[in-house]
């Protein structure tokens, strides 16, 4: 049985969280990384995390008020690119997991209309496993940012105390979400639940579908 169809090789939340934290602690990351060292679903989990981190940095930069508007425009365009890449990686995570679970027709998995194969009576989970991975990535970034607030020396103790309270809540949310991820995959293995690959069809990046970009194109 290949990796792509072996349910025993499905990721667990603790390993996903560990990957997220390991990447955040790596010097120089996320710049210059393409996650080529990861195999299978882990490549897409790592790539999703990388683009979330790059997106986070661009979001911070786009809030600047003392730079030329051209720099902010460049940040906004970078945000669109990273958001698209993050979304694409999320969909690849779902494709890989559904193939491993046997819950999608392999020939249609990468198409605009993947054919689901849910067992009779299985509940359809509204949130996909890939979207949970995406949310865990964002929570990892939030935890890091709040942890830095706890360590600041240029603020008073009240600020650090509030930051510690918020960090504890964020860590609780991440643990709870990780539990939901593991429970969803366990239910999928047991035939009690399933999810589908949902295409986001983000139109703002596509000149063929964004009406403003379409209007800018020269008429022939």
mmCIF file with all atom_site columns, C-alpha atoms in Angstrom:
data_model
loop_
_atom_site.group_PDB
_atom_site.id
_atom_site.type_symbol
_atom_site.label_atom_id
_atom_site.label_alt_id
_atom_site.label_comp_id
_atom_site.label_asym_id
_atom_site.label_entity_id
_atom_site.label_seq_id
_atom_site.pdbx_PDB_ins_code
_atom_site.Cartn_x
_atom_site.Cartn_y
_atom_site.Cartn_z
_atom_site.occupancy
_atom_site.B_iso_or_equiv
_atom_site.pdbx_formal_charge
_atom_site.auth_seq_id
_atom_site.auth_comp_id
_atom_site.auth_asym_id
_atom_site.auth_atom_id
_atom_site.pdbx_PDB_model_num
ATOM 1   C CA . UNK A 1 1   ? 0.000   0.000  0.000   1.00 0.00 ? 1   UNK A CA 1
ATOM 2   C CA . UNK A 1 2   ? 1.437   3.403  -0.967  1.00 0.00 ? 2   UNK A CA 1
ATOM 3   C CA . UNK A 1 3   ? 1.872   6.325  1.384   1.00 0.00 ? 3   UNK A CA 1
ATOM 4   C CA . UNK A 1 4   ? -0.918  8.186  -0.380  1.00 0.00 ? 4   UNK A CA 1
ATOM 5   C CA . UNK A 1 5   ? -3.441  5.454  0.514   1.00 0.00 ? 5   UNK A CA 1
ATOM 6   C CA . UNK A 1 6   ? -2.214  4.185  3.886   1.00 0.00 ? 6   UNK A CA 1
ATOM 7   C CA . UNK A 1 7   ? -4.455  5.502  6.719   1.00 0.00 ? 7   UNK A CA 1
ATOM 8   C CA . UNK A 1 8   ? -1.919  4.386  9.314   1.00 0.00 ? 8   UNK A CA 1
ATOM 9   C CA . UNK A 1 9   ? 0.346   7.192  8.087   1.00 0.00 ? 9   UNK A CA 1
ATOM 10  C CA . UNK A 1 10  ? -2.160  9.964  8.729   1.00 0.00 ? 10  UNK A CA 1
ATOM 11  C CA . UNK A 1 11  ? -0.783  12.854 10.800  1.00 0.00 ? 11  UNK A CA 1
ATOM 12  C CA . UNK A 1 12  ? -1.831  13.463 14.398  1.00 0.00 ? 12  UNK A CA 1
ATOM 13  C CA . UNK A 1 13  ? -2.351  16.886 15.931  1.00 0.00 ? 13  UNK A CA 1
ATOM 14  C CA . UNK A 1 14  ? 0.655   16.680 18.259  1.00 0.00 ? 14  UNK A CA 1
ATOM 15  C CA . UNK A 1 15  ? 2.964   16.130 15.277  1.00 0.00 ? 15  UNK A CA 1
ATOM 16  C CA . UNK A 1 16  ? 1.358   18.966 13.304  1.00 0.00 ? 16  UNK A CA 1
ATOM 17  C CA . UNK A 1 17  ? 1.757   21.345 16.254  1.00 0.00 ? 17  UNK A CA 1
ATOM 18  C CA . UNK A 1 18  ? 5.359   20.216 16.731  1.00 0.00 ? 18  UNK A CA 1
ATOM 19  C CA . UNK A 1 19  ? 6.121   20.928 13.063  1.00 0.00 ? 19  UNK A CA 1
ATOM 20  C CA . UNK A 1 20  ? 4.565   24.385 13.337  1.00 0.00 ? 20  UNK A CA 1
ATOM 21  C CA . UNK A 1 21  ? 6.603   25.259 16.419  1.00 0.00 ? 21  UNK A CA 1
ATOM 22  C CA . UNK A 1 22  ? 9.811   23.807 14.984  1.00 0.00 ? 22  UNK A CA 1
ATOM 23  C CA . UNK A 1 23  ? 9.478   25.938 11.872  1.00 0.00 ? 23  UNK A CA 1
ATOM 24  C CA . UNK A 1 24  ? 8.855   29.074 13.929  1.00 0.00 ? 24  UNK A CA 1
ATOM 25  C CA . UNK A 1 25  ? 12.027  28.434 15.937  1.00 0.00 ? 25  UNK A CA 1
ATOM 26  C CA . UNK A 1 26  ? 14.195  27.887 12.850  1.00 0.00 ? 26  UNK A CA 1
ATOM 27  C CA . UNK A 1 27  ? 16.595  30.816 12.209  1.00 0.00 ? 27  UNK A CA 1
ATOM 28  C CA . UNK A 1 28  ? 15.808  32.626 8.970   1.00 0.00 ? 28  UNK A CA 1
ATOM 29  C CA . UNK A 1 29  ? 12.496  30.859 8.410   1.00 0.00 ? 29  UNK A CA 1
ATOM 30  C CA . UNK A 1 30  ? 10.196  31.381 6.505   1.00 0.00 ? 30  UNK A CA 1
ATOM 31  C CA . UNK A 1 31  ? 12.339  33.278 3.986   1.00 0.00 ? 31  UNK A CA 1
ATOM 32  C CA . UNK A 1 32  ? 14.132  31.136 1.409   1.00 0.00 ? 32  UNK A CA 1
ATOM 33  C CA . UNK A 1 33  ? 12.388  27.874 2.315   1.00 0.00 ? 33  UNK A CA 1
ATOM 34  C CA . UNK A 1 34  ? 10.347  25.792 -0.111  1.00 0.00 ? 34  UNK A CA 1
ATOM 35  C CA . UNK A 1 35  ? 9.640   22.803 2.188   1.00 0.00 ? 35  UNK A CA 1
ATOM 36  C CA . UNK A 1 36  ? 11.153  20.417 -0.363  1.00 0.00 ? 36  UNK A CA 1
ATOM 37  C CA . UNK A 1 37  ? 12.470  18.204 2.452   1.00 0.00 ? 37  UNK A CA 1
ATOM 38  C CA . UNK A 1 38  ? 9.009   17.126 3.550   1.00 0.00 ? 38  UNK A CA 1
ATOM 39  C CA . UNK A 1 39  ? 7.202   14.152 2.010   1.00 0.00 ? 39  UNK A CA 1
ATOM 40  C CA . UNK A 1 40  ? 3.549   13.563 1.233   1.00 0.00 ? 40  UNK A CA 1
ATOM 41  C CA . UNK A 1 41  ? 1.009   15.445 3.272   1.00 0.00 ? 41  UNK A CA 1
ATOM 42  C CA . UNK A 1 42  ? 3.773   16.970 5.422   1.00 0.00 ? 42  UNK A CA 1
ATOM 43  C CA . UNK A 1 43  ? 5.023   18.937 2.430   1.00 0.00 ? 43  UNK A CA 1
ATOM 44  C CA . UNK A 1 44  ? 1.641   20.642 2.139   1.00 0.00 ? 44  UNK A CA 1
ATOM 45  C CA . UNK A 1 45  ? 1.250   21.126 5.890   1.00 0.00 ? 45  UNK A CA 1
ATOM 46  C CA . UNK A 1 46  ? 4.671   22.798 6.015   1.00 0.00 ? 46  UNK A CA 1
ATOM 47  C CA . UNK A 1 47  ? 3.977   24.865 2.892   1.00 0.00 ? 47  UNK A CA 1
ATOM 48  C CA . UNK A 1 48  ? 0.668   26.060 4.295   1.00 0.00 ? 48  UNK A CA 1
ATOM 49  C CA . UNK A 1 49  ? 2.461   27.111 7.483   1.00 0.00 ? 49  UNK A CA 1
ATOM 50  C CA . UNK A 1 50  ? 5.190   28.910 5.559   1.00 0.00 ? 50  UNK A CA 1
ATOM 51  C CA . UNK A 1 51  ? 2.712   30.990 3.575   1.00 0.00 ? 51  UNK A CA 1
ATOM 52  C CA . UNK A 1 52  ? 0.725   31.759 6.721   1.00 0.00 ? 52  UNK A CA 1
ATOM 53  C CA . UNK A 1 53  ? 3.927   33.069 8.322   1.00 0.00 ? 53  UNK A CA 1
ATOM 54  C CA . UNK A 1 54  ? 4.801   35.154 5.261   1.00 0.00 ? 54  UNK A CA 1
ATOM 55  C CA . UNK A 1 55  ? 1.228   36.410 5.137   1.00 0.00 ? 55  UNK A CA 1
ATOM 56  C CA . UNK A 1 56  ? 1.417   37.383 8.826   1.00 0.00 ? 56  UNK A CA 1
ATOM 57  C CA . UNK A 1 57  ? 4.550   39.467 8.200   1.00 0.00 ? 57  UNK A CA 1
ATOM 58  C CA . UNK A 1 58  ? 3.042   41.193 5.181   1.00 0.00 ? 58  UNK A CA 1
ATOM 59  C CA . UNK A 1 59  ? -0.129  41.990 7.137   1.00 0.00 ? 59  UNK A CA 1
ATOM 60  C CA . UNK A 1 60  ? 1.977   43.726 9.795   1.00 0.00 ? 60  UNK A CA 1
ATOM 61  C CA . UNK A 1 61  ? 3.905   45.689 7.177   1.00 0.00 ? 61  UNK A CA 1
ATOM 62  C CA . UNK A 1 62  ? 0.740   46.748 5.371   1.00 0.00 ? 62  UNK A CA 1
ATOM 63  C CA . UNK A 1 63  ? -0.376  48.652 8.501   1.00 0.00 ? 63  UNK A CA 1
ATOM 64  C CA . UNK A 1 64  ? 2.576   51.053 8.354   1.00 0.00 ? 64  UNK A CA 1
ATOM 65  C CA . UNK A 1 65  ? 1.685   54.734 8.295   1.00 0.00 ? 65  UNK A CA 1
ATOM 66  C CA . UNK A 1 66  ? 5.093   56.363 7.658   1.00 0.00 ? 66  UNK A CA 1
ATOM 67  C CA . UNK A 1 67  ? 6.062   54.827 4.285   1.00 0.00 ? 67  UNK A CA 1
ATOM 68  C CA . UNK A 1 68  ? 5.209   55.571 0.689   1.00 0.00 ? 68  UNK A CA 1
ATOM 69  C CA . UNK A 1 69  ? 1.860   54.204 -0.495  1.00 0.00 ? 69  UNK A CA 1
ATOM 70  C CA . UNK A 1 70  ? 3.707   52.180 -3.142  1.00 0.00 ? 70  UNK A CA 1
ATOM 71  C CA . UNK A 1 71  ? 5.228   50.044 -0.373  1.00 0.00 ? 71  UNK A CA 1
ATOM 72  C CA . UNK A 1 72  ? 1.788   49.367 1.088   1.00 0.00 ? 72  UNK A CA 1
ATOM 73  C CA . UNK A 1 73  ? 0.511   48.420 -2.376  1.00 0.00 ? 73  UNK A CA 1
ATOM 74  C CA . UNK A 1 74  ? 3.396   45.955 -2.694  1.00 0.00 ? 74  UNK A CA 1
ATOM 75  C CA . UNK A 1 75  ? 2.458   44.478 0.698   1.00 0.00 ? 75  UNK A CA 1
ATOM 76  C CA . UNK A 1 76  ? -1.162  44.100 -0.382  1.00 0.00 ? 76  UNK A CA 1
ATOM 77  C CA . UNK A 1 77  ? -0.166  42.279 -3.569  1.00 0.00 ? 77  UNK A CA 1
ATOM 78  C CA . UNK A 1 78  ? 2.121   39.983 -1.571  1.00 0.00 ? 78  UNK A CA 1
ATOM 79  C CA . UNK A 1 79  ? -0.787  39.276 0.795   1.00 0.00 ? 79  UNK A CA 1
ATOM 80  C CA . UNK A 1 80  ? -2.888  38.149 -2.169  1.00 0.00 ? 80  UNK A CA 1
ATOM 81  C CA . UNK A 1 81  ? -0.116  35.838 -3.397  1.00 0.00 ? 81  UNK A CA 1
ATOM 82  C CA . UNK A 1 82  ? 0.500   34.231 -0.009  1.00 0.00 ? 82  UNK A CA 1
ATOM 83  C CA . UNK A 1 83  ? -3.201  33.890 0.728   1.00 0.00 ? 83  UNK A CA 1
ATOM 84  C CA . UNK A 1 84  ? -3.714  32.064 -2.561  1.00 0.00 ? 84  UNK A CA 1
ATOM 85  C CA . UNK A 1 85  ? -0.731  29.772 -1.894  1.00 0.00 ? 85  UNK A CA 1
ATOM 86  C CA . UNK A 1 86  ? -1.917  29.105 1.661   1.00 0.00 ? 86  UNK A CA 1
ATOM 87  C CA . UNK A 1 87  ? -5.373  28.217 0.362   1.00 0.00 ? 87  UNK A CA 1
ATOM 88  C CA . UNK A 1 88  ? -3.950  25.963 -2.367  1.00 0.00 ? 88  UNK A CA 1
ATOM 89  C CA . UNK A 1 89  ? -1.830  24.089 0.190   1.00 0.00 ? 89  UNK A CA 1
ATOM 90  C CA . UNK A 1 90  ? -4.891  23.622 2.436   1.00 0.00 ? 90  UNK A CA 1
ATOM 91  C CA . UNK A 1 91  ? -6.730  21.995 -0.446  1.00 0.00 ? 91  UNK A CA 1
ATOM 92  C CA . UNK A 1 92  ? -3.754  19.719 -1.140  1.00 0.00 ? 92  UNK A CA 1
ATOM 93  C CA . UNK A 1 93  ? -3.813  18.607 2.530   1.00 0.00 ? 93  UNK A CA 1
ATOM 94  C CA . UNK A 1 94  ? -7.479  17.689 2.150   1.00 0.00 ? 94  UNK A CA 1
ATOM 95  C CA . UNK A 1 95  ? -6.844  15.817 -1.096  1.00 0.00 ? 95  UNK A CA 1
ATOM 96  C CA . UNK A 1 96  ? -4.018  13.788 0.447   1.00 0.00 ? 96  UNK A CA 1
ATOM 97  C CA . UNK A 1 97  ? -5.969  12.903 3.589   1.00 0.00 ? 97  UNK A CA 1
ATOM 98  C CA . UNK A 1 98  ? -9.131  11.978 1.709   1.00 0.00 ? 98  UNK A CA 1
ATOM 99  C CA . UNK A 1 99  ? -7.159  9.741  -0.640  1.00 0.00 ? 99  UNK A CA 1
ATOM 100 C CA . UNK A 1 100 ? -5.504  8.060  2.345   1.00 0.00 ? 100 UNK A CA 1
ATOM 101 C CA . UNK A 1 101 ? -8.906  7.521  3.936   1.00 0.00 ? 101 UNK A CA 1
ATOM 102 C CA . UNK A 1 102 ? -10.522 6.304  0.711   1.00 0.00 ? 102 UNK A CA 1
ATOM 103 C CA . UNK A 1 103 ? -13.128 9.045  0.911   1.00 0.00 ? 103 UNK A CA 1
ATOM 104 C CA . UNK A 1 104 ? -12.621 10.555 -2.534  1.00 0.00 ? 104 UNK A CA 1
ATOM 105 C CA . UNK A 1 105 ? -12.428 9.164  -6.032  1.00 0.00 ? 105 UNK A CA 1
ATOM 106 C CA . UNK A 1 106 ? -8.743  9.286  -6.945  1.00 0.00 ? 106 UNK A CA 1
ATOM 107 C CA . UNK A 1 107 ? -9.325  10.253 -10.581 1.00 0.00 ? 107 UNK A CA 1
ATOM 108 C CA . UNK A 1 108 ? -11.355 13.311 -9.582  1.00 0.00 ? 108 UNK A CA 1
ATOM 109 C CA . UNK A 1 109 ? -9.473  14.372 -6.442  1.00 0.00 ? 109 UNK A CA 1
ATOM 110 C CA . UNK A 1 110 ? -7.587  17.230 -8.131  1.00 0.00 ? 110 UNK A CA 1
ATOM 111 C CA . UNK A 1 111 ? -10.507 18.420 -10.256 1.00 0.00 ? 111 UNK A CA 1
ATOM 112 C CA . UNK A 1 112 ? -12.925 21.268 -9.599  1.00 0.00 ? 112 UNK A CA 1
ATOM 113 C CA . UNK A 1 113 ? -15.555 18.691 -8.621  1.00 0.00 ? 113 UNK A CA 1
ATOM 114 C CA . UNK A 1 114 ? -13.991 15.867 -6.557  1.00 0.00 ? 114 UNK A CA 1
ATOM 115 C CA . UNK A 1 115 ? -16.313 12.885 -6.117  1.00 0.00 ? 115 UNK A CA 1
ATOM 116 C CA . UNK A 1 116 ? -16.793 12.084 -2.435  1.00 0.00 ? 116 UNK A CA 1
ATOM 117 C CA . UNK A 1 117 ? -17.098 8.488  -1.181  1.00 0.00 ? 117 UNK A CA 1
ATOM 118 C CA . UNK A 1 118 ? -18.649 8.824  2.247   1.00 0.00 ? 118 UNK A CA 1
ATOM 119 C CA . UNK A 1 119 ? -19.798 5.607  3.937   1.00 0.00 ? 119 UNK A CA 1
ATOM 120 C CA . UNK A 1 120 ? -23.589 5.213  4.311   1.00 0.00 ? 120 UNK A CA 1
ATOM 121 C CA . UNK A 1 121 ? -24.776 6.993  7.430   1.00 0.00 ? 121 UNK A CA 1
ATOM 122 C CA . UNK A 1 122 ? -21.517 8.870  8.001   1.00 0.00 ? 122 UNK A CA 1
ATOM 123 C CA . UNK A 1 123 ? -21.945 12.474 9.055   1.00 0.00 ? 123 UNK A CA 1
ATOM 124 C CA . UNK A 1 124 ? -20.555 15.140 6.765   1.00 0.00 ? 124 UNK A CA 1
ATOM 125 C CA . UNK A 1 125 ? -18.211 17.387 8.746   1.00 0.00 ? 125 UNK A CA 1
ATOM 126 C CA . UNK A 1 126 ? -18.648 21.010 7.715   1.00 0.00 ? 126 UNK A CA 1
ATOM 127 C CA . UNK A 1 127 ? -14.990 21.842 8.415   1.00 0.00 ? 127 UNK A CA 1
ATOM 128 C CA . UNK A 1 128 ? -12.318 19.926 6.549   1.00 0.00 ? 128 UNK A CA 1
ATOM 129 C CA . UNK A 1 129 ? -9.212  18.468 8.150   1.00 0.00 ? 129 UNK A CA 1
ATOM 130 C CA . UNK A 1 130 ? -7.089  20.762 5.991   1.00 0.00 ? 130 UNK A CA 1
ATOM 131 C CA . UNK A 1 131 ? -8.878  23.834 7.290   1.00 0.00 ? 131 UNK A CA 1
ATOM 132 C CA . UNK A 1 132 ? -8.195  22.662 10.850  1.00 0.00 ? 132 UNK A CA 1
ATOM 133 C CA . UNK A 1 133 ? -4.493  22.353 9.976   1.00 0.00 ? 133 UNK A CA 1
ATOM 134 C CA . UNK A 1 134 ? -4.642  25.888 8.583   1.00 0.00 ? 134 UNK A CA 1
ATOM 135 C CA . UNK A 1 135 ? -6.228  27.183 11.800  1.00 0.00 ? 135 UNK A CA 1
ATOM 136 C CA . UNK A 1 136 ? -3.605  25.363 13.892  1.00 0.00 ? 136 UNK A CA 1
ATOM 137 C CA . UNK A 1 137 ? -0.917  27.140 11.864  1.00 0.00 ? 137 UNK A CA 1
ATOM 138 C CA . UNK A 1 138 ? -2.487  30.528 12.554  1.00 0.00 ? 138 UNK A CA 1
ATOM 139 C CA . UNK A 1 139 ? -2.801  29.711 16.242  1.00 0.00 ? 139 UNK A CA 1
ATOM 140 C CA . UNK A 1 140 ? 0.902   28.817 16.322  1.00 0.00 ? 140 UNK A CA 1
ATOM 141 C CA . UNK A 1 141 ? 1.665   32.275 14.927  1.00 0.00 ? 141 UNK A CA 1
ATOM 142 C CA . UNK A 1 142 ? -0.679  33.919 17.437  1.00 0.00 ? 142 UNK A CA 1
ATOM 143 C CA . UNK A 1 143 ? 0.949   32.049 20.313  1.00 0.00 ? 143 UNK A CA 1
ATOM 144 C CA . UNK A 1 144 ? 4.411   33.154 19.204  1.00 0.00 ? 144 UNK A CA 1
ATOM 145 C CA . UNK A 1 145 ? 3.310   36.769 18.867  1.00 0.00 ? 145 UNK A CA 1
ATOM 146 C CA . UNK A 1 146 ? 1.618   36.783 22.274  1.00 0.00 ? 146 UNK A CA 1
ATOM 147 C CA . UNK A 1 147 ? 4.623   35.064 23.876  1.00 0.00 ? 147 UNK A CA 1
ATOM 148 C CA . UNK A 1 148 ? 6.786   37.907 22.614  1.00 0.00 ? 148 UNK A CA 1
ATOM 149 C CA . UNK A 1 149 ? 4.434   40.363 24.284  1.00 0.00 ? 149 UNK A CA 1
ATOM 150 C CA . UNK A 1 150 ? 4.941   38.506 27.562  1.00 0.00 ? 150 UNK A CA 1
ATOM 151 C CA . UNK A 1 151 ? 8.701   39.038 27.217  1.00 0.00 ? 151 UNK A CA 1
ATOM 152 C CA . UNK A 1 152 ? 8.732   42.736 26.343  1.00 0.00 ? 152 UNK A CA 1
ATOM 153 C CA . UNK A 1 153 ? 10.868  45.005 28.482  1.00 0.00 ? 153 UNK A CA 1
ATOM 154 C CA . UNK A 1 154 ? 9.417   48.280 27.209  1.00 0.00 ? 154 UNK A CA 1
ATOM 155 C CA . UNK A 1 155 ? 5.939   47.776 28.692  1.00 0.00 ? 155 UNK A CA 1
ATOM 156 C CA . UNK A 1 156 ? 4.592   47.635 32.227  1.00 0.00 ? 156 UNK A CA 1
ATOM 157 C CA . UNK A 1 157 ? 3.793   44.497 34.179  1.00 0.00 ? 157 UNK A CA 1
ATOM 158 C CA . UNK A 1 158 ? 0.059   44.949 33.573  1.00 0.00 ? 158 UNK A CA 1
ATOM 159 C CA . UNK A 1 159 ? 0.661   44.527 29.834  1.00 0.00 ? 159 UNK A CA 1
ATOM 160 C CA . UNK A 1 160 ? 2.778   41.417 30.359  1.00 0.00 ? 160 UNK A CA 1
ATOM 161 C CA . UNK A 1 161 ? 0.203   39.963 32.777  1.00 0.00 ? 161 UNK A CA 1
ATOM 162 C CA . UNK A 1 162 ? -2.604  40.514 30.266  1.00 0.00 ? 162 UNK A CA 1
ATOM 163 C CA . UNK A 1 163 ? -0.440  38.935 27.564  1.00 0.00 ? 163 UNK A CA 1
ATOM 164 C CA . UNK A 1 164 ? 0.197   35.854 29.732  1.00 0.00 ? 164 UNK A CA 1
ATOM 165 C CA . UNK A 1 165 ? -3.556  35.472 30.292  1.00 0.00 ? 165 UNK A CA 1
ATOM 166 C CA . UNK A 1 166 ? -4.229  35.725 26.579  1.00 0.00 ? 166 UNK A CA 1
ATOM 167 C CA . UNK A 1 167 ? -1.396  33.330 25.733  1.00 0.00 ? 167 UNK A CA 1
ATOM 168 C CA . UNK A 1 168 ? -2.880  30.728 28.059  1.00 0.00 ? 168 UNK A CA 1
ATOM 169 C CA . UNK A 1 169 ? -6.223  31.068 26.302  1.00 0.00 ? 169 UNK A CA 1
ATOM 170 C CA . UNK A 1 170 ? -4.618  30.766 22.867  1.00 0.00 ? 170 UNK A CA 1
ATOM 171 C CA . UNK A 1 171 ? -2.740  27.649 23.936  1.00 0.00 ? 171 UNK A CA 1
ATOM 172 C CA . UNK A 1 172 ? -5.979  26.175 25.271  1.00 0.00 ? 172 UNK A CA 1
ATOM 173 C CA . UNK A 1 173 ? -7.674  26.918 21.947  1.00 0.00 ? 173 UNK A CA 1
ATOM 174 C CA . UNK A 1 174 ? -4.840  25.233 20.061  1.00 0.00 ? 174 UNK A CA 1
ATOM 175 C CA . UNK A 1 175 ? -5.021  22.129 22.253  1.00 0.00 ? 175 UNK A CA 1
ATOM 176 C CA . UNK A 1 176 ? -8.796  21.953 21.845  1.00 0.00 ? 176 UNK A CA 1
ATOM 177 C CA . UNK A 1 177 ? -8.548  22.335 18.076  1.00 0.00 ? 177 UNK A CA 1
ATOM 178 C CA . UNK A 1 178 ? -5.870  19.645 17.926  1.00 0.00 ? 178 UNK A CA 1
ATOM 179 C CA . UNK A 1 179 ? -8.239  17.321 19.753  1.00 0.00 ? 179 UNK A CA 1
ATOM 180 C CA . UNK A 1 180 ? -10.944 18.059 17.186  1.00 0.00 ? 180 UNK A CA 1
ATOM 181 C CA . UNK A 1 181 ? -8.509  17.229 14.373  1.00 0.00 ? 181 UNK A CA 1
ATOM 182 C CA . UNK A 1 182 ? -7.620  13.857 15.887  1.00 0.00 ? 182 UNK A CA 1
ATOM 183 C CA . UNK A 1 183 ? -11.268 13.066 16.609  1.00 0.00 ? 183 UNK A CA 1
ATOM 184 C CA . UNK A 1 184 ? -12.314 13.898 13.039  1.00 0.00 ? 184 UNK A CA 1
ATOM 185 C CA . UNK A 1 185 ? -9.680  11.639 11.508  1.00 0.00 ? 185 UNK A CA 1
ATOM 186 C CA . UNK A 1 186 ? -10.525 8.840  13.976  1.00 0.00 ? 186 UNK A CA 1
ATOM 187 C CA . UNK A 1 187 ? -14.208 9.108  13.046  1.00 0.00 ? 187 UNK A CA 1
ATOM 188 C CA . UNK A 1 188 ? -13.281 9.072  9.360   1.00 0.00 ? 188 UNK A CA 1
ATOM 189 C CA . UNK A 1 189 ? -11.237 5.895  9.817   1.00 0.00 ? 189 UNK A CA 1
ATOM 190 C CA . UNK A 1 190 ? -14.161 4.274  11.633  1.00 0.00 ? 190 UNK A CA 1
ATOM 191 C CA . UNK A 1 191 ? -16.689 5.249  8.953   1.00 0.00 ? 191 UNK A CA 1
ATOM 192 C CA . UNK A 1 192 ? -18.578 7.572  11.286  1.00 0.00 ? 192 UNK A CA 1
ATOM 193 C CA . UNK A 1 193 ? -17.689 10.823 9.514   1.00 0.00 ? 193 UNK A CA 1
ATOM 194 C CA . UNK A 1 194 ? -16.266 12.312 6.371   1.00 0.00 ? 194 UNK A CA 1
ATOM 195 C CA . UNK A 1 195 ? -15.430 15.602 4.744   1.00 0.00 ? 195 UNK A CA 1
ATOM 196 C CA . UNK A 1 196 ? -14.927 16.829 1.205   1.00 0.00 ? 196 UNK A CA 1
ATOM 197 C CA . UNK A 1 197 ? -12.421 18.850 -0.782  1.00 0.00 ? 197 UNK A CA 1
ATOM 198 C CA . UNK A 1 198 ? -14.032 22.264 -1.078  1.00 0.00 ? 198 UNK A CA 1
ATOM 199 C CA . UNK A 1 199 ? -12.700 24.567 -3.787  1.00 0.00 ? 199 UNK A CA 1
ATOM 200 C CA . UNK A 1 200 ? -12.557 28.179 -2.714  1.00 0.00 ? 200 UNK A CA 1
ATOM 201 C CA . UNK A 1 201 ? -12.489 29.511 -6.281  1.00 0.00 ? 201 UNK A CA 1
ATOM 202 C CA . UNK A 1 202 ? -10.883 32.768 -5.177  1.00 0.00 ? 202 UNK A CA 1
ATOM 203 C CA . UNK A 1 203 ? -11.755 35.092 -8.020  1.00 0.00 ? 203 UNK A CA 1
ATOM 204 C CA . UNK A 1 204 ? -9.862  38.219 -7.009  1.00 0.00 ? 204 UNK A CA 1
ATOM 205 C CA . UNK A 1 205 ? -6.523  36.783 -8.190  1.00 0.00 ? 205 UNK A CA 1
ATOM 206 C CA . UNK A 1 206 ? -7.880  35.576 -11.537 1.00 0.00 ? 206 UNK A CA 1
ATOM 207 C CA . UNK A 1 207 ? -8.090  38.150 -14.351 1.00 0.00 ? 207 UNK A CA 1
ATOM 208 C CA . UNK A 1 208 ? -10.713 35.984 -16.046 1.00 0.00 ? 208 UNK A CA 1
ATOM 209 C CA . UNK A 1 209 ? -13.083 36.252 -13.056 1.00 0.00 ? 209 UNK A CA 1
ATOM 210 C CA . UNK A 1 210 ? -12.214 39.515 -11.278 1.00 0.00 ? 210 UNK A CA 1
ATOM 211 C CA . UNK A 1 211 ? -14.435 42.099 -13.040 1.00 0.00 ? 211 UNK A CA 1
ATOM 212 C CA . UNK A 1 212 ? -12.084 44.983 -12.234 1.00 0.00 ? 212 UNK A CA 1
ATOM 213 C CA . UNK A 1 213 ? -9.041  43.182 -13.669 1.00 0.00 ? 213 UNK A CA 1
ATOM 214 C CA . UNK A 1 214 ? -11.097 42.089 -16.660 1.00 0.00 ? 214 UNK A CA 1
ATOM 215 C CA . UNK A 1 215 ? -12.045 45.720 -17.310 1.00 0.00 ? 215 UNK A CA 1
ATOM 216 C CA . UNK A 1 216 ? -8.372  46.706 -17.275 1.00 0.00 ? 216 UNK A CA 1
ATOM 217 C CA . UNK A 1 217 ? -7.445  44.287 -20.047 1.00 0.00 ? 217 UNK A CA 1
ATOM 218 C CA . UNK A 1 218 ? -7.152  45.839 -23.508 1.00 0.00 ? 218 UNK A CA 1
ATOM 219 C CA . UNK A 1 219 ? -10.021 44.986 -25.822 1.00 0.00 ? 219 UNK A CA 1
ATOM 220 C CA . UNK A 1 220 ? -9.204  43.248 -29.076 1.00 0.00 ? 220 UNK A CA 1
#
